[in-house]
Tab-separated table of C-alpha atoms and ligand atoms in Angstrom:
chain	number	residue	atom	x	y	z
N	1	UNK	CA	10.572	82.560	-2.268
N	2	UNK	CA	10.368	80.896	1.097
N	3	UNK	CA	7.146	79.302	-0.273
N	4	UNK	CA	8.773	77.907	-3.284
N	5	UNK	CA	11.562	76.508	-1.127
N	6	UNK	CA	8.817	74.697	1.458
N	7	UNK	CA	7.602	72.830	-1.332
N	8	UNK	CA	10.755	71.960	-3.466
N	9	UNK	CA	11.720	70.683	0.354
N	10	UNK	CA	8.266	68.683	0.462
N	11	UNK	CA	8.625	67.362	-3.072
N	12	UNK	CA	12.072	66.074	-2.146
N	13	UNK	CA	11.334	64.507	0.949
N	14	UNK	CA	8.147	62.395	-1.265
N	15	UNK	CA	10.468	61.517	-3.637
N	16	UNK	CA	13.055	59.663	-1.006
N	17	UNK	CA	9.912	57.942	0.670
N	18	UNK	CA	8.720	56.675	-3.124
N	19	UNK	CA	12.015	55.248	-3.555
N	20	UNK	CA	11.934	53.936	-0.323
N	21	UNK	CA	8.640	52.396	-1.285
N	22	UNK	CA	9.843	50.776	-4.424
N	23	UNK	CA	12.646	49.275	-2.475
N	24	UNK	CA	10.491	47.617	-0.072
N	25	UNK	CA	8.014	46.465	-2.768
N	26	UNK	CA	10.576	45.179	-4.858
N	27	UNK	CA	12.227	42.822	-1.871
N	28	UNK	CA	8.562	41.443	-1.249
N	29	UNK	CA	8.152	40.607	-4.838
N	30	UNK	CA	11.104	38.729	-4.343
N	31	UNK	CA	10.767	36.597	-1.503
N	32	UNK	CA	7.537	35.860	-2.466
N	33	UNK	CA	8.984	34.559	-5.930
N	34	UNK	CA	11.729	32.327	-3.360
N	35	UNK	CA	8.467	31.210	-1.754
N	36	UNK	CA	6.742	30.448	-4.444
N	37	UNK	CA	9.779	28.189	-6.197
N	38	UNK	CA	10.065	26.667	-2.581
N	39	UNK	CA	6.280	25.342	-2.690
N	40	UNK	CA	6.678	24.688	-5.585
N	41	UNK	CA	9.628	22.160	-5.226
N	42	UNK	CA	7.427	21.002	-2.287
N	43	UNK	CA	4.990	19.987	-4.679
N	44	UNK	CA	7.236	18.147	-6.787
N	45	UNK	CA	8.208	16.052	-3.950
N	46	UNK	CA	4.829	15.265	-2.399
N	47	UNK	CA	3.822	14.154	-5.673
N	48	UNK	CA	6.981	11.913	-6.201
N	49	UNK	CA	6.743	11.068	-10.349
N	50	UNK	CA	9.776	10.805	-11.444
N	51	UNK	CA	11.667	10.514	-8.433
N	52	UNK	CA	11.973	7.385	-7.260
N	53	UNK	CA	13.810	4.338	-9.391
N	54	UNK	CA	11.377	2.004	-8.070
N	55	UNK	CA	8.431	3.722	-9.739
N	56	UNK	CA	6.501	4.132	-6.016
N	57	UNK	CA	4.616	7.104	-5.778
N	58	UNK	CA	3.898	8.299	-2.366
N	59	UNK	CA	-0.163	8.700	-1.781
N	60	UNK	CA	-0.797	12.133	-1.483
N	61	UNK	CA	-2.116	12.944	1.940
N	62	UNK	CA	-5.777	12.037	1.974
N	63	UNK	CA	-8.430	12.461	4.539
N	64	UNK	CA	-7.193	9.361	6.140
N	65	UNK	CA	-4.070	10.709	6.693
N	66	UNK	CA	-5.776	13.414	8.135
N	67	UNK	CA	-7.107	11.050	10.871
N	68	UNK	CA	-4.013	9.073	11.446
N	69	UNK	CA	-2.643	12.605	12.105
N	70	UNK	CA	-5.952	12.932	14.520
N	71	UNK	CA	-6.701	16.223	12.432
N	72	UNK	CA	-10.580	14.467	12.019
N	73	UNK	CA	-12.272	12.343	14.404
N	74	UNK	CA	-12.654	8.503	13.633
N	75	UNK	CA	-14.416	5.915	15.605
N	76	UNK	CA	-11.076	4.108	16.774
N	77	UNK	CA	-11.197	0.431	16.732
N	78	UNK	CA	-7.337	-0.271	16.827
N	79	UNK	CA	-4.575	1.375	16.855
N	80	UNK	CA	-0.684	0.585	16.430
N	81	UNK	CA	3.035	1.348	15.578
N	82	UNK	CA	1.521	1.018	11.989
N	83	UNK	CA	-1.807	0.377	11.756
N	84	UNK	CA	-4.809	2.207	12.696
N	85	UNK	CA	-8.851	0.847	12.211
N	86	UNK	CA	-12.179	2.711	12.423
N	87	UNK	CA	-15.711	2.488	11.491
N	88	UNK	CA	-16.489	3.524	8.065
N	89	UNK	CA	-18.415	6.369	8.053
N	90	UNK	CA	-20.797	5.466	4.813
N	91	UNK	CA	-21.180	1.621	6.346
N	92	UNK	CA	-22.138	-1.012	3.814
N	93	UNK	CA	-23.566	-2.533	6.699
N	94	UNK	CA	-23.551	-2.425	10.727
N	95	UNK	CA	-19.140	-3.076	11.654
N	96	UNK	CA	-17.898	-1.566	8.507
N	97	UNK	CA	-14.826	-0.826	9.321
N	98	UNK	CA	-11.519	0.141	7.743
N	99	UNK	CA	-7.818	-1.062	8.806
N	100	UNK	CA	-5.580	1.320	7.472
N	101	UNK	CA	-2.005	1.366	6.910
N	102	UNK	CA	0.055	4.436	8.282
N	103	UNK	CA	2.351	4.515	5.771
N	104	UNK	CA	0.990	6.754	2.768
N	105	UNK	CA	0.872	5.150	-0.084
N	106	UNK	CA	-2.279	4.111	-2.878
N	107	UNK	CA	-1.545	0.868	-3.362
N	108	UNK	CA	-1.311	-2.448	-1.934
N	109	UNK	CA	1.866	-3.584	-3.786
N	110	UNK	CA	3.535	-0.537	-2.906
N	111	UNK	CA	3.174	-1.046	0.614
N	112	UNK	CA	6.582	-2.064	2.813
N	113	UNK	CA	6.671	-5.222	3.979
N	114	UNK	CA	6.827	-4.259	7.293
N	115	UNK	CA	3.652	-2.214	6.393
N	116	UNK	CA	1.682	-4.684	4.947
N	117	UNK	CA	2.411	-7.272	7.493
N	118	UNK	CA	1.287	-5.400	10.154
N	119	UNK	CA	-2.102	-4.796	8.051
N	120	UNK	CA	-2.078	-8.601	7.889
N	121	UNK	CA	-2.032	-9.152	11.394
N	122	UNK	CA	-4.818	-6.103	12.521
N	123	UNK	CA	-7.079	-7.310	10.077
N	124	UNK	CA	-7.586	-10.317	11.612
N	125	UNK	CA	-7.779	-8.540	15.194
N	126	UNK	CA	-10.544	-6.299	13.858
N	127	UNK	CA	-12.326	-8.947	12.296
N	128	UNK	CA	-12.279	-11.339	15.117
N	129	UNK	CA	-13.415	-8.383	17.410
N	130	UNK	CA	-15.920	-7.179	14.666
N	131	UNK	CA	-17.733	-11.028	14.323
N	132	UNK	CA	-17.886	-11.030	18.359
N	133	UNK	CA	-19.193	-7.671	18.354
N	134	UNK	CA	-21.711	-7.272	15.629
N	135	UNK	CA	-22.945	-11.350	15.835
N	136	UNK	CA	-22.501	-11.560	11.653
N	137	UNK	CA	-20.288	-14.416	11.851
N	138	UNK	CA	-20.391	-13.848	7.703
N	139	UNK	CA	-17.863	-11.032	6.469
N	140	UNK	CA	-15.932	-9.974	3.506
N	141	UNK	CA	-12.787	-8.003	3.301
N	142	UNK	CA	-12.330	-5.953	0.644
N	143	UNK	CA	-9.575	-3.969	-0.485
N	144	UNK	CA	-9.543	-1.607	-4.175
N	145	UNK	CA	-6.504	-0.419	-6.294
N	146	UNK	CA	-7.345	2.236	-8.145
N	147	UNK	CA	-10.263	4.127	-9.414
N	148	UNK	CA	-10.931	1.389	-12.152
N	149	UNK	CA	-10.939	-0.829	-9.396
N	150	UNK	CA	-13.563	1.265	-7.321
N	151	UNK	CA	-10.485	3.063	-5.150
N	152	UNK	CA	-12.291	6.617	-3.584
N	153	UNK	CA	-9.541	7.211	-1.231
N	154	UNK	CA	-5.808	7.070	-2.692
N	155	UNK	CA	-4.476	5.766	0.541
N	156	UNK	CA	-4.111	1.938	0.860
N	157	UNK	CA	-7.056	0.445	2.954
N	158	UNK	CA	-9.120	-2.886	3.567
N	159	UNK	CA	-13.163	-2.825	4.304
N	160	UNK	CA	-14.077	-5.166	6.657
N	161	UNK	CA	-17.841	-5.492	6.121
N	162	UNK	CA	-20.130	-8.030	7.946
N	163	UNK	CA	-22.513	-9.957	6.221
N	164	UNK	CA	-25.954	-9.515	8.148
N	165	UNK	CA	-28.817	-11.989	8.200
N	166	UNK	CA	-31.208	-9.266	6.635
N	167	UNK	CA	-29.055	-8.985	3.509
N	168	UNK	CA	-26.872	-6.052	4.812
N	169	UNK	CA	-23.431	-6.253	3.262
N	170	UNK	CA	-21.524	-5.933	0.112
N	171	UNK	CA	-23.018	-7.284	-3.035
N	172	UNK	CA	-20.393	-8.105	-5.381
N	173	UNK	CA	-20.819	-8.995	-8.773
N	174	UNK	CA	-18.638	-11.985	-10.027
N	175	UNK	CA	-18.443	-12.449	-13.938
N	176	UNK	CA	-16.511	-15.377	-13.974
N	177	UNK	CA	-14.381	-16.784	-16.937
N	178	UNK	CA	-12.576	-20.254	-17.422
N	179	UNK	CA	-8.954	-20.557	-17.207
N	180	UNK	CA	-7.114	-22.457	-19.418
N	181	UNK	CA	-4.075	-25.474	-18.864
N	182	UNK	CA	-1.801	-23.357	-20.863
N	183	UNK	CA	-2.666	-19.773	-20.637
N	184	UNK	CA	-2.786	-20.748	-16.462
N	185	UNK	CA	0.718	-22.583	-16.898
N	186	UNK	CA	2.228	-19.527	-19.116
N	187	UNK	CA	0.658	-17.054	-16.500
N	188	UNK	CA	1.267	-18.911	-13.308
N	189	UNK	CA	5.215	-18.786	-15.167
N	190	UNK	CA	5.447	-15.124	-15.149
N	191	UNK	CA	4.019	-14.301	-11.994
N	192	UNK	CA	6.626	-16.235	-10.282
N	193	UNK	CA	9.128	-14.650	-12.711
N	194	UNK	CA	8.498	-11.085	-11.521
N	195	UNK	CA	8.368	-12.121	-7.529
N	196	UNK	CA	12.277	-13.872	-8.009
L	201	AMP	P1	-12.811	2.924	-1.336
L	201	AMP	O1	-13.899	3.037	-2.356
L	201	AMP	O2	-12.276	1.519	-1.221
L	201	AMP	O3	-11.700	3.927	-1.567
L	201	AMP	O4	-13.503	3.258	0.054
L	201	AMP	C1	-13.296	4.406	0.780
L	201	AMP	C2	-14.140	4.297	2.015
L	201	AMP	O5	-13.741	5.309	2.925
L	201	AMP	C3	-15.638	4.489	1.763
L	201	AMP	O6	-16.349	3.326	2.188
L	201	AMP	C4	-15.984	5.707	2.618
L	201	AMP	O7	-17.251	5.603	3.221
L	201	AMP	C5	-14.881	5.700	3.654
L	201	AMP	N1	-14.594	7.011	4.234
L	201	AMP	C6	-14.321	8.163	3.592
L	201	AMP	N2	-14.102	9.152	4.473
L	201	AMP	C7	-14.208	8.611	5.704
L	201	AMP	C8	-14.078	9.115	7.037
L	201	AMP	N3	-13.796	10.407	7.263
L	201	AMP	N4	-14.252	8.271	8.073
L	201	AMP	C9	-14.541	6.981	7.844
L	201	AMP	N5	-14.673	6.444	6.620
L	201	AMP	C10	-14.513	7.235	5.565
């Protein structure tokens, strides 16, 4: 009888700790659904559609955020309030370099002012310093919007790429068209219609 007792007591005793189990796993199950709707609205924000009545959507942090943050090395050329410039790493040709906004956003026109001025002013910094540097007196800046447009990293940036006596620099290839007196008057029109 006292045997039958011991293990009514022993079955009792596992049935408060499976309880207590099921308690436990049911609170982690929860918070990790209030995490998960957290990240979630995280998400939603770093991505920015939607959000914003002028249309801007934030870049989503790229690798050269990455190095702004100084999470990746960079070979530094310049560096300021808003601005930072380093050698590209896959150079087009010898002073490739990129000036790069810190402000994360994909494209030019989205830029702030303040922003793009300041990419203004380092670019010519970094190309001055890049022609006395590198002796190519020849150079083109680039800068792509978009993947049509060539755009590998969604963060705003302008290539400053030498032109070298041997050739070394970007090719570009330049299908011209002709413009027109009226389409150019009709265009010219609108353009200054959507910067009033
Ligand atoms: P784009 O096609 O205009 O977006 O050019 C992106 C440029 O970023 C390319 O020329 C790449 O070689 C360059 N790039 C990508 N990752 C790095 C990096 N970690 N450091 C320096 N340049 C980079």
């Amino acid at each position: 009888r006292r045997q039958a007792g011991d293990v009514a007591g022993r079955a009792k005793v596992l049935g408060e700790r499976a309880r207590d189990l099921r308690g436990k796993l049911a609170g982690r199950h929860e918070r990790r659904q209030q995490l998960g709707q957290r990240q979630r609205v995280q998400v939603g924000r770093r991505d920015g559609r939607g959000h914003r009545p002028d249309g801007i959507q934030p870049a989503m942090a790229s690798i050269f955020t990455r190095i702004i943050q100084g999470e990746i090395p960079c070979h530094r050329l310049y560096e300021d309030e808003h601005v930072i410039a380093f050698l590209d790493i896959m150079p087009l040709s010898r002073g490739h370099a990129l000036v790069v906004p810190k402000e994360e956003r994909a494209k030019l026109h989205e830029l702030s002012p303040a922003a793009a001025a300041a990419c203004g002013a380092a670019l010519q910094r970094v190309a001055k310093a890049i022609v006395a540097a590198t002796g190519a007196e020849d150079y083109n800046v680039l800068q792509n919007n978009g993947a049509a447009a060539h755009q590998a990293v969604m963060h705003v940036h302008f290539h400053v790429i030498p032109k070298h006596a041997d050739g070394t620099g970007l090719g570009i290839g330049w299908n011209a068209g002709k413009l027109g007196t009226d389409e150019g008057k009709a265009l010219a029109e609108s353009v200054r219609a959507a910067m009033a």
